[in-house]
PDB file of C-alpha atoms and ligand atoms in Angstrom:
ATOM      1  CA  UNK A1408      58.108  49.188 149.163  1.00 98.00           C
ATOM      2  CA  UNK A1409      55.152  49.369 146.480  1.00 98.00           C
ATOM      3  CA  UNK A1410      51.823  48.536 148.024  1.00 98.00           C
ATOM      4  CA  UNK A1411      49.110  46.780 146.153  1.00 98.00           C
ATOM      5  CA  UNK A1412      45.385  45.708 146.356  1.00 98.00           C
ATOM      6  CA  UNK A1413      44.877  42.313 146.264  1.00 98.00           C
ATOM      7  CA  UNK A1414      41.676  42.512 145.138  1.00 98.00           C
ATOM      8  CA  UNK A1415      39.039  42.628 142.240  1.00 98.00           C
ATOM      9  CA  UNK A1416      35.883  44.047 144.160  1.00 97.00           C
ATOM     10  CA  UNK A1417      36.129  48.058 142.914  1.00 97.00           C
ATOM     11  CA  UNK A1418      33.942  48.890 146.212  1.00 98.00           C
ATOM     12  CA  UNK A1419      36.484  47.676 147.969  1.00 98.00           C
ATOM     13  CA  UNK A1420      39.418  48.960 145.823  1.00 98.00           C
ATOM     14  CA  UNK A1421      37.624  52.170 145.557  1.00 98.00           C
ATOM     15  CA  UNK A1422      37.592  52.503 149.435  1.00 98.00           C
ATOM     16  CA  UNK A1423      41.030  51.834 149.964  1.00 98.00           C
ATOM     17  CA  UNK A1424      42.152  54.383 147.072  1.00 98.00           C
ATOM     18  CA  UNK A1425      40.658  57.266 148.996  1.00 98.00           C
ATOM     19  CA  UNK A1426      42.667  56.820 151.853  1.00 97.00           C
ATOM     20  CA  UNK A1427      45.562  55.334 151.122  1.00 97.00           C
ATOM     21  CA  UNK A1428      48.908  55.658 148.702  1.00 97.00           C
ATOM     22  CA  UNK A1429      48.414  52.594 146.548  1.00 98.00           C
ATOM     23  CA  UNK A1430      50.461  51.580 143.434  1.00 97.00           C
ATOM     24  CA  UNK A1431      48.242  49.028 141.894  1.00 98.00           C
ATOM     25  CA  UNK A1432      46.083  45.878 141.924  1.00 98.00           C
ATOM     26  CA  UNK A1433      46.735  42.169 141.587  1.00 98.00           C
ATOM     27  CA  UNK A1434      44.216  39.757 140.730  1.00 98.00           C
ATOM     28  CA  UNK A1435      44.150  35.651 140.281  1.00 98.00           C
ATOM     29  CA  UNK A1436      41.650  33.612 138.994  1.00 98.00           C
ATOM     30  CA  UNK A1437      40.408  32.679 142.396  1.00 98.00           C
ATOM     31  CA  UNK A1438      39.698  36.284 143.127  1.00 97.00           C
ATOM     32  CA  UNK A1439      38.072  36.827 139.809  1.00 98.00           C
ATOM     33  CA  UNK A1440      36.114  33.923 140.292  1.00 98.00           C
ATOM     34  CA  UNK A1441      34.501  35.292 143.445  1.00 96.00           C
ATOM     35  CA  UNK A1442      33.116  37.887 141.958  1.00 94.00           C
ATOM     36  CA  UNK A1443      31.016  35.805 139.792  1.00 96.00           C
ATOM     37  CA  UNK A1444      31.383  38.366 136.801  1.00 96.00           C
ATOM     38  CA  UNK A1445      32.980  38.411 133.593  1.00 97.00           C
ATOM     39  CA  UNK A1446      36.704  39.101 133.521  1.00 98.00           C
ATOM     40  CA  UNK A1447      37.574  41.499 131.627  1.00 98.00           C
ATOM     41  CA  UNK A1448      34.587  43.120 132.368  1.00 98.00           C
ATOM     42  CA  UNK A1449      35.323  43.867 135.914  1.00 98.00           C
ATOM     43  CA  UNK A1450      39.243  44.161 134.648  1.00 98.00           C
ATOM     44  CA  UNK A1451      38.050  46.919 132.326  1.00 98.00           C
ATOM     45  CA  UNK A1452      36.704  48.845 134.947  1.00 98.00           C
ATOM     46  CA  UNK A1453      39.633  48.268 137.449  1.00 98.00           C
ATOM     47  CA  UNK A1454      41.959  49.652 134.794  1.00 98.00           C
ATOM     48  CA  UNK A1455      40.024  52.681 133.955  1.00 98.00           C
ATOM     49  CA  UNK A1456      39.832  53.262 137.850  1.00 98.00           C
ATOM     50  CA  UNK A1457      43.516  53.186 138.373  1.00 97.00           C
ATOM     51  CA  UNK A1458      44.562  54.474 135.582  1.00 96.00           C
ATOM     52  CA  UNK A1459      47.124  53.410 132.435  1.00 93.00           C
ATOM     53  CA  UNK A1460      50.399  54.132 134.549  1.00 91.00           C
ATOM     54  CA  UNK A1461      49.173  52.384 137.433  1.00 95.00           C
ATOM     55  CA  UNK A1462      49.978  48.895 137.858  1.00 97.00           C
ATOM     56  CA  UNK A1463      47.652  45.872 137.200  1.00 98.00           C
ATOM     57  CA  UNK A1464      48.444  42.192 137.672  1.00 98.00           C
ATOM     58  CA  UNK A1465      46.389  39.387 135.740  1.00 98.00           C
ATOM     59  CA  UNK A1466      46.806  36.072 135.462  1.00 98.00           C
ATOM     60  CA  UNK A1467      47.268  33.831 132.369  1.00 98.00           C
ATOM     61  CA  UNK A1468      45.377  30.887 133.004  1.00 98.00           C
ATOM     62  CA  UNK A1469      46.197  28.072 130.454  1.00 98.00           C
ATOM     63  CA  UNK A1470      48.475  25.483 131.128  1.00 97.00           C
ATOM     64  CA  UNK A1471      50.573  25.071 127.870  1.00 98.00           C
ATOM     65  CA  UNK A1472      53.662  27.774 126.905  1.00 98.00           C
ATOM     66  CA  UNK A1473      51.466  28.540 123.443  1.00 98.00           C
ATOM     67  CA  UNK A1474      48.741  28.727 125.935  1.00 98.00           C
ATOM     68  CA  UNK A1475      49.977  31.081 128.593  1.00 98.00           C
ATOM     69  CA  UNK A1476      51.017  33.001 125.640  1.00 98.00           C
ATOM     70  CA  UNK A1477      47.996  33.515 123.929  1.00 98.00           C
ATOM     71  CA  UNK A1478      46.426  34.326 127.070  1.00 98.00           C
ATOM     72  CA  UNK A1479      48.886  36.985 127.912  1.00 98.00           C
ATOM     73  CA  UNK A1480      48.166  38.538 124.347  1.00 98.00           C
ATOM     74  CA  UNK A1481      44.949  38.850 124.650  1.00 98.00           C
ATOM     75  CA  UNK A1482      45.467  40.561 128.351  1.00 98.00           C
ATOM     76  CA  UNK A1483      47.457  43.195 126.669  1.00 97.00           C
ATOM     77  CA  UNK A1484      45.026  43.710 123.883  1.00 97.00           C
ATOM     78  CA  UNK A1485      42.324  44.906 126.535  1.00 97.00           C
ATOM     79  CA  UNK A1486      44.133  46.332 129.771  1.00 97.00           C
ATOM     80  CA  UNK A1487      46.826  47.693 127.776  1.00 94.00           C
ATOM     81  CA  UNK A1488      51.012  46.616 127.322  1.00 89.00           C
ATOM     82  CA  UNK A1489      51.558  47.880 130.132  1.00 90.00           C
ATOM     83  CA  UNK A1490      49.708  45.145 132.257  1.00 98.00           C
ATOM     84  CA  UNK A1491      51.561  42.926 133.982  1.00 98.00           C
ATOM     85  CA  UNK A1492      51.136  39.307 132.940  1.00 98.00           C
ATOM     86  CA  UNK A1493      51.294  36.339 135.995  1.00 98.00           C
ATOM     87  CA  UNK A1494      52.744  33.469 134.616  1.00 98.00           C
ATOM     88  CA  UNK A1495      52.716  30.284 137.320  1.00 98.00           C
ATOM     89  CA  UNK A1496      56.322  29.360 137.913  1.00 98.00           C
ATOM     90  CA  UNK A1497      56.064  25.847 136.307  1.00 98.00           C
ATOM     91  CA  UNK A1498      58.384  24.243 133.509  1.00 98.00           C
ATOM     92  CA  UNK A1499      56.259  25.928 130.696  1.00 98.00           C
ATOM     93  CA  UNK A1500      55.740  28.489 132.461  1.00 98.00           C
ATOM     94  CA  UNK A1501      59.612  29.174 132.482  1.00 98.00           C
ATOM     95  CA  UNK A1502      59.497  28.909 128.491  1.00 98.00           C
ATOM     96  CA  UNK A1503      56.299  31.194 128.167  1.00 98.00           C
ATOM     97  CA  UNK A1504      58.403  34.104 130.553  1.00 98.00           C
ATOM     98  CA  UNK A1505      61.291  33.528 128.215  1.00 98.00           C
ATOM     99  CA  UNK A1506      58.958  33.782 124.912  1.00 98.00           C
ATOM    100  CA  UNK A1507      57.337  37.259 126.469  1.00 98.00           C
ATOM    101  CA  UNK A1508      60.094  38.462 127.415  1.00 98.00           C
ATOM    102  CA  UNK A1509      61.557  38.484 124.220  1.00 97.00           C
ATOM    103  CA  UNK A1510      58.328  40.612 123.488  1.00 97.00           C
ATOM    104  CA  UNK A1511      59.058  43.287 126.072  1.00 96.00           C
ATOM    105  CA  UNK A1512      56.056  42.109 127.800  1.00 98.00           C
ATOM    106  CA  UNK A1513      56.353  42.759 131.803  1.00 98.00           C
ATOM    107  CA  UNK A1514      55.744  39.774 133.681  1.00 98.00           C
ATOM    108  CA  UNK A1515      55.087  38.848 137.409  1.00 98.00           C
ATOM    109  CA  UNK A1516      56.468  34.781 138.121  1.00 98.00           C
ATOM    110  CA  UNK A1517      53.413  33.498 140.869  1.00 98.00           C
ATOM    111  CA  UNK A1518      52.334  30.824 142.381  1.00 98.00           C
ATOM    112  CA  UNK A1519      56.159  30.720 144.101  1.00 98.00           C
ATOM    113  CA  UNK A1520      56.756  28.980 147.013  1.00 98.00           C
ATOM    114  CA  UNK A1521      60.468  28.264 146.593  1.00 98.00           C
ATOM    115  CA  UNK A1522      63.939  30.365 146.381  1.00 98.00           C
ATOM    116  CA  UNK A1523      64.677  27.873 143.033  1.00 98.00           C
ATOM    117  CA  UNK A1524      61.365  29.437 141.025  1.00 98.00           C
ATOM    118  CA  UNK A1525      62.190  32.015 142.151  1.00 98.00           C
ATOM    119  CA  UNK A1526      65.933  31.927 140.395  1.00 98.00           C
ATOM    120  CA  UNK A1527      64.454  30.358 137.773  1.00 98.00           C
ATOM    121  CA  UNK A1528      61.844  33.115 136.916  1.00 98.00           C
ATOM    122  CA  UNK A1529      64.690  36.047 137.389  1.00 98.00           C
ATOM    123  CA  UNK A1530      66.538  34.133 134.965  1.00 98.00           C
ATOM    124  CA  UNK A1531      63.557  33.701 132.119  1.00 98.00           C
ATOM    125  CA  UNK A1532      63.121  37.506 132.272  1.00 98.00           C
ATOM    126  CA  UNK A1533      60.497  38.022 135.080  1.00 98.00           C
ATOM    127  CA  UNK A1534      59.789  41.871 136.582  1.00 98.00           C
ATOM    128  CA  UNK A1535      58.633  40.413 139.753  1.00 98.00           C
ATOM    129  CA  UNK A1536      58.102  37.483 140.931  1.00 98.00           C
ATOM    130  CA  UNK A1537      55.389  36.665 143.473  1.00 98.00           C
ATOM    131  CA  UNK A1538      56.412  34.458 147.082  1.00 98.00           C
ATOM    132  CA  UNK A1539      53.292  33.543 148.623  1.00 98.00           C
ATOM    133  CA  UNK A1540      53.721  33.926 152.461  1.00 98.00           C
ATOM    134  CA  UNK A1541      50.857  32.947 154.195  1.00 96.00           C
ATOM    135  CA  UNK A1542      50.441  29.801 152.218  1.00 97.00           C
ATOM    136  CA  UNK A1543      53.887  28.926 152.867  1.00 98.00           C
ATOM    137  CA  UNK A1544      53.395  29.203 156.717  1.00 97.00           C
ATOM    138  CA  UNK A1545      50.126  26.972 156.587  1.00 96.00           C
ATOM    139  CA  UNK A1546      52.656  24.422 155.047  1.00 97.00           C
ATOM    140  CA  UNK A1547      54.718  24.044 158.179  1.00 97.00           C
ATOM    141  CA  UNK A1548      57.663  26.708 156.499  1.00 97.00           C
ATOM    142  CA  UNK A1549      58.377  30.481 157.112  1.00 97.00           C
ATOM    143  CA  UNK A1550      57.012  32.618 154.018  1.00 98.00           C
ATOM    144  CA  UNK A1551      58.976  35.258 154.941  1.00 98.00           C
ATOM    145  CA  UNK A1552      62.098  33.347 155.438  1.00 98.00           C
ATOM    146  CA  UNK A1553      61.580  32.311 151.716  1.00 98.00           C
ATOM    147  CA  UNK A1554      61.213  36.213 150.505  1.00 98.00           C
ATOM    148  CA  UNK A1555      64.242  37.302 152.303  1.00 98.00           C
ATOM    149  CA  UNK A1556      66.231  33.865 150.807  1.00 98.00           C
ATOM    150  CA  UNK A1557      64.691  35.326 147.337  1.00 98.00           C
ATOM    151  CA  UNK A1558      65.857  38.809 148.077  1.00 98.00           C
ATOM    152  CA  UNK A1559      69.355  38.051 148.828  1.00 98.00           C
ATOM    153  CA  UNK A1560      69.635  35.101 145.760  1.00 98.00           C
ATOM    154  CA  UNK A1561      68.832  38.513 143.651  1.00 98.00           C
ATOM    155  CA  UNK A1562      70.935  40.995 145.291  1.00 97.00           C
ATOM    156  CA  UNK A1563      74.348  38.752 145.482  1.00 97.00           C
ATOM    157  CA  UNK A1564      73.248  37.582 141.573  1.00 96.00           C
ATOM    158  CA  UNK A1565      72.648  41.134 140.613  1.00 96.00           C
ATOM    159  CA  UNK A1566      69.496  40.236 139.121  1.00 97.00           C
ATOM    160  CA  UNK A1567      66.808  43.125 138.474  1.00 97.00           C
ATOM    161  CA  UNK A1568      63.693  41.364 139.139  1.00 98.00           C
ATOM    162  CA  UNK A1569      62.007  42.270 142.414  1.00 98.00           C
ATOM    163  CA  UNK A1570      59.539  40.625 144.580  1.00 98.00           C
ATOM    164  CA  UNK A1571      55.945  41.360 144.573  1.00 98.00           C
ATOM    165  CA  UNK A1572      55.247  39.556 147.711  1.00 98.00           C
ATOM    166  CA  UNK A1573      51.525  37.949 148.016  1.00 98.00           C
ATOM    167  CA  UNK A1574      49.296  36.016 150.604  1.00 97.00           C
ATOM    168  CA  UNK A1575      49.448  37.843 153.806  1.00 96.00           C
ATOM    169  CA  UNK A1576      47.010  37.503 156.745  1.00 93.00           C
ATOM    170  CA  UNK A1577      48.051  39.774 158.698  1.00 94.00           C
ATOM    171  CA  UNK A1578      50.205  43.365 159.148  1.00 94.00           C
ATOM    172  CA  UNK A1579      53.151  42.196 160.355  1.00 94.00           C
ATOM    173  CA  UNK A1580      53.967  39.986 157.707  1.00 95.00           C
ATOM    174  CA  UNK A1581      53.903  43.177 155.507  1.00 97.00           C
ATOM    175  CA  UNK A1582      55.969  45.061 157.558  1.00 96.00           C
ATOM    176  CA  UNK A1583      58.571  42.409 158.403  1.00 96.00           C
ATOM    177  CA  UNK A1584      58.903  42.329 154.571  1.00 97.00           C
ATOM    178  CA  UNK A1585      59.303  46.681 154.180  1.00 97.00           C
ATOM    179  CA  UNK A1586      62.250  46.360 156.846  1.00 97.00           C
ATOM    180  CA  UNK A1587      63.886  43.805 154.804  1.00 97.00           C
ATOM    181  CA  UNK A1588      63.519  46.132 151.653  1.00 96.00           C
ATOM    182  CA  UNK A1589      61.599  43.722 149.760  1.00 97.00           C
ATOM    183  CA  UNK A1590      60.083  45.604 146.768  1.00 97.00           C
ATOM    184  CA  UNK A1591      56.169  45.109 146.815  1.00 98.00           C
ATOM    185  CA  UNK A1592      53.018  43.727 148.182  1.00 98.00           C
ATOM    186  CA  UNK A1593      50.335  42.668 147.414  1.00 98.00           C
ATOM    187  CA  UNK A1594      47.614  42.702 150.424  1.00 98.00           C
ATOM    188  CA  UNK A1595      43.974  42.427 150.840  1.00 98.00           C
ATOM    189  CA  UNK A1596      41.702  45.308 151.569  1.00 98.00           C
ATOM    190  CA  UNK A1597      41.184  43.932 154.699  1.00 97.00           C
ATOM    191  CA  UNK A1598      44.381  43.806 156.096  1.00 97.00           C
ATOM    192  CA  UNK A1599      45.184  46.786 154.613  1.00 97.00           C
ATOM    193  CA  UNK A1600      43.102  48.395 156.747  1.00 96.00           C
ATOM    194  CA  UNK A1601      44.102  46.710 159.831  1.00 95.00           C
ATOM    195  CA  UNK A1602      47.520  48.436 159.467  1.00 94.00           C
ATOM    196  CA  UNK A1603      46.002  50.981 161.466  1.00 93.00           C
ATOM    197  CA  UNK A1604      43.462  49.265 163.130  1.00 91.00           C
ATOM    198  CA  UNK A1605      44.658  50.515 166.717  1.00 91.00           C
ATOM    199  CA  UNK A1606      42.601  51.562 169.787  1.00 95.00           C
ATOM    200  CA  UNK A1607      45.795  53.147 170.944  1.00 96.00           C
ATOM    201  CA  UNK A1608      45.955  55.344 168.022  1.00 95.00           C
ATOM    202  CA  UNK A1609      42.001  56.341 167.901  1.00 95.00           C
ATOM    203  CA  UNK A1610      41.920  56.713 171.282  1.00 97.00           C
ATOM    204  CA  UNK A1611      44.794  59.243 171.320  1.00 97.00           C
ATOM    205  CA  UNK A1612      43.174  61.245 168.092  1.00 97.00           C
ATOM    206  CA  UNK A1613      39.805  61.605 170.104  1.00 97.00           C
ATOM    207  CA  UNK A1614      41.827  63.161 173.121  1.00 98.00           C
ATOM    208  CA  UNK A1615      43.163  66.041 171.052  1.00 98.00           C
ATOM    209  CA  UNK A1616      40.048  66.815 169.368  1.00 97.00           C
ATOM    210  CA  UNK A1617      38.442  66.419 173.321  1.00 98.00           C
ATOM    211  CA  UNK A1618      40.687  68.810 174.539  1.00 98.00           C
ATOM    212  CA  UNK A1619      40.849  71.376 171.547  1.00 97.00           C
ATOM    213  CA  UNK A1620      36.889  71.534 171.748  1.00 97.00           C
ATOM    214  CA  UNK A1621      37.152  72.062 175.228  1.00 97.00           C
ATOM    215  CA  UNK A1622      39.268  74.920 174.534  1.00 97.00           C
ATOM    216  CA  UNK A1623      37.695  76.534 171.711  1.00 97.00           C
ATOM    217  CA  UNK A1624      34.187  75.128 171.471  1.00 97.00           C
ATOM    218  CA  UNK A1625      32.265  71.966 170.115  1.00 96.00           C
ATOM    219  CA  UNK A1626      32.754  71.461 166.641  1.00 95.00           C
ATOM    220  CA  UNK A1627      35.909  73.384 166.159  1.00 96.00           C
ATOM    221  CA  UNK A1628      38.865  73.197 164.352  1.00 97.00           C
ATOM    222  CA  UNK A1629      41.634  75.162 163.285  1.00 97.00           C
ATOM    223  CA  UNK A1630      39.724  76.416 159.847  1.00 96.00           C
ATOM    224  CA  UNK A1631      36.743  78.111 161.454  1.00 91.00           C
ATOM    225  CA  UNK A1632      38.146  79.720 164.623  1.00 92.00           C
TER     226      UNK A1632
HETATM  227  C1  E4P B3174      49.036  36.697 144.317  1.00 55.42           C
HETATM  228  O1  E4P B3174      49.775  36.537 143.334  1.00 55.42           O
HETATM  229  C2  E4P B3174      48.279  35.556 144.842  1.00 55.42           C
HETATM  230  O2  E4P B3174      47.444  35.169 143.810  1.00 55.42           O
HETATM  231  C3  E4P B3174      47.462  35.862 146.071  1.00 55.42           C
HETATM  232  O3  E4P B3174      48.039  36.876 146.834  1.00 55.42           O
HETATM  233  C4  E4P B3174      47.194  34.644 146.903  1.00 55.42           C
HETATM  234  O4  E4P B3174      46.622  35.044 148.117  1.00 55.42           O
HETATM  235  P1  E4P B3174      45.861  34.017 149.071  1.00 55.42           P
HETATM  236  O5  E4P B3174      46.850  33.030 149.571  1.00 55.42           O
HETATM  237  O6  E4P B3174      45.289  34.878 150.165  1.00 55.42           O
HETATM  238  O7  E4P B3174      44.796  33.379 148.240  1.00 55.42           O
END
């Protein structure tokens, strides 16, 4: 399973990057907008951070197919081609994936909270398409009930598009998802981190080093004995 940032702070991507084996970063308007800076400004810099062949996710935000459209234009013209393009999984939408499709653009279906976007955006020519979990369970369903329903709907259709899934609070919800071989997430820094955010695990990582200094000195390690 691909793991993504869902982020748009580059302290914060920047942090993660150094520790951990990430495959790209998602943003949404929401996320841009709490930054408080200029788009592509802070896109720009994400891009050069990551690099062209990494992945990066950004929203069109108009609501008309010509709309959409033009918007996902212009994000090729300054992240590159190879950006993906979220389209919102509404009836125009659905046209607008068709349109960019036809132009080999790659685009990620969002804002999905049911297995019939979901079909729908496979069938328009989506890459991914985006099942928001958490959101789902605040509205009384099971988020990752709907990812696996979207998983098989593609596997017994034989449809290509994958699932970037989106909107977790929490690691379990990721790894529910990596058992059922869903294709990527999307997670924020912060729960990223709490994947190993484990007394268990420090605690047992502090005894060896305890025990090896005791053996060999304070301050040792392997390198300098
Ligand atoms: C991704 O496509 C979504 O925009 C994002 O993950 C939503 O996350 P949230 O529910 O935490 O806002």
């Amino acid at each position: 399973m691909k793991l993504l940032i869902d982020d748009a702070h580059i302290d914060l991507i920047k942090n993660i990057y150094r520790y951990y084996p990430i495959d790209g970063v998602t943003t949404n308007p929401t996320i841009l907008a709490k930054g408080g800076r200029a788009p592509f400004e802070v896109l720009k810099e994400i891009r050069e951070f990551i690099g062209e062949e990494a992945e990066l996710h950004v929203q069109a935000v108009a609501g008309t197919t010509e709309g959409m459209i033009e918007d996902a234009h212009k994000i090729q013209s300054e992240l590159g081609k190879n950006t993906f393009v979220k389209i919102p999984s509404i009836p125009t939408g659905f046209k607008a994936m068709q349109i960019l499709k036809g132009e080999e653009a790659n685009i990620t279906a969002t804002a999905i909270y049911t297995p019939m976007q979901a079909y729908l955006a496979a069938k328009s020519g989506a890459d991914y398409v985006a099942p928001y979990i958490n959101r789902i369970d605040n509205m009384g369903f099971n988020g990752i009930q709907v990812a696996k329903e979207i998983q098989d709907i593609f596997r017994s259709n034989g449809y290509e598009t994958q699932i970037l899934a989106a909107s977790f609070k929490n690691s379990q919800q990721v790894l529910e998802l990596c058992q059922y071989g869903i294709g990527a997430s999307t997670v924020a820094p912060d729960v990223i981190e709490a994947f190993v955010k484990n007394v268990a695990i420090d605690s047992a990582v502090a005894a060896f080093v305890k025990d090896f200094e005791e053996l060999c000195g304070e301050g040792k390690t392997m390198a300098n004995l």
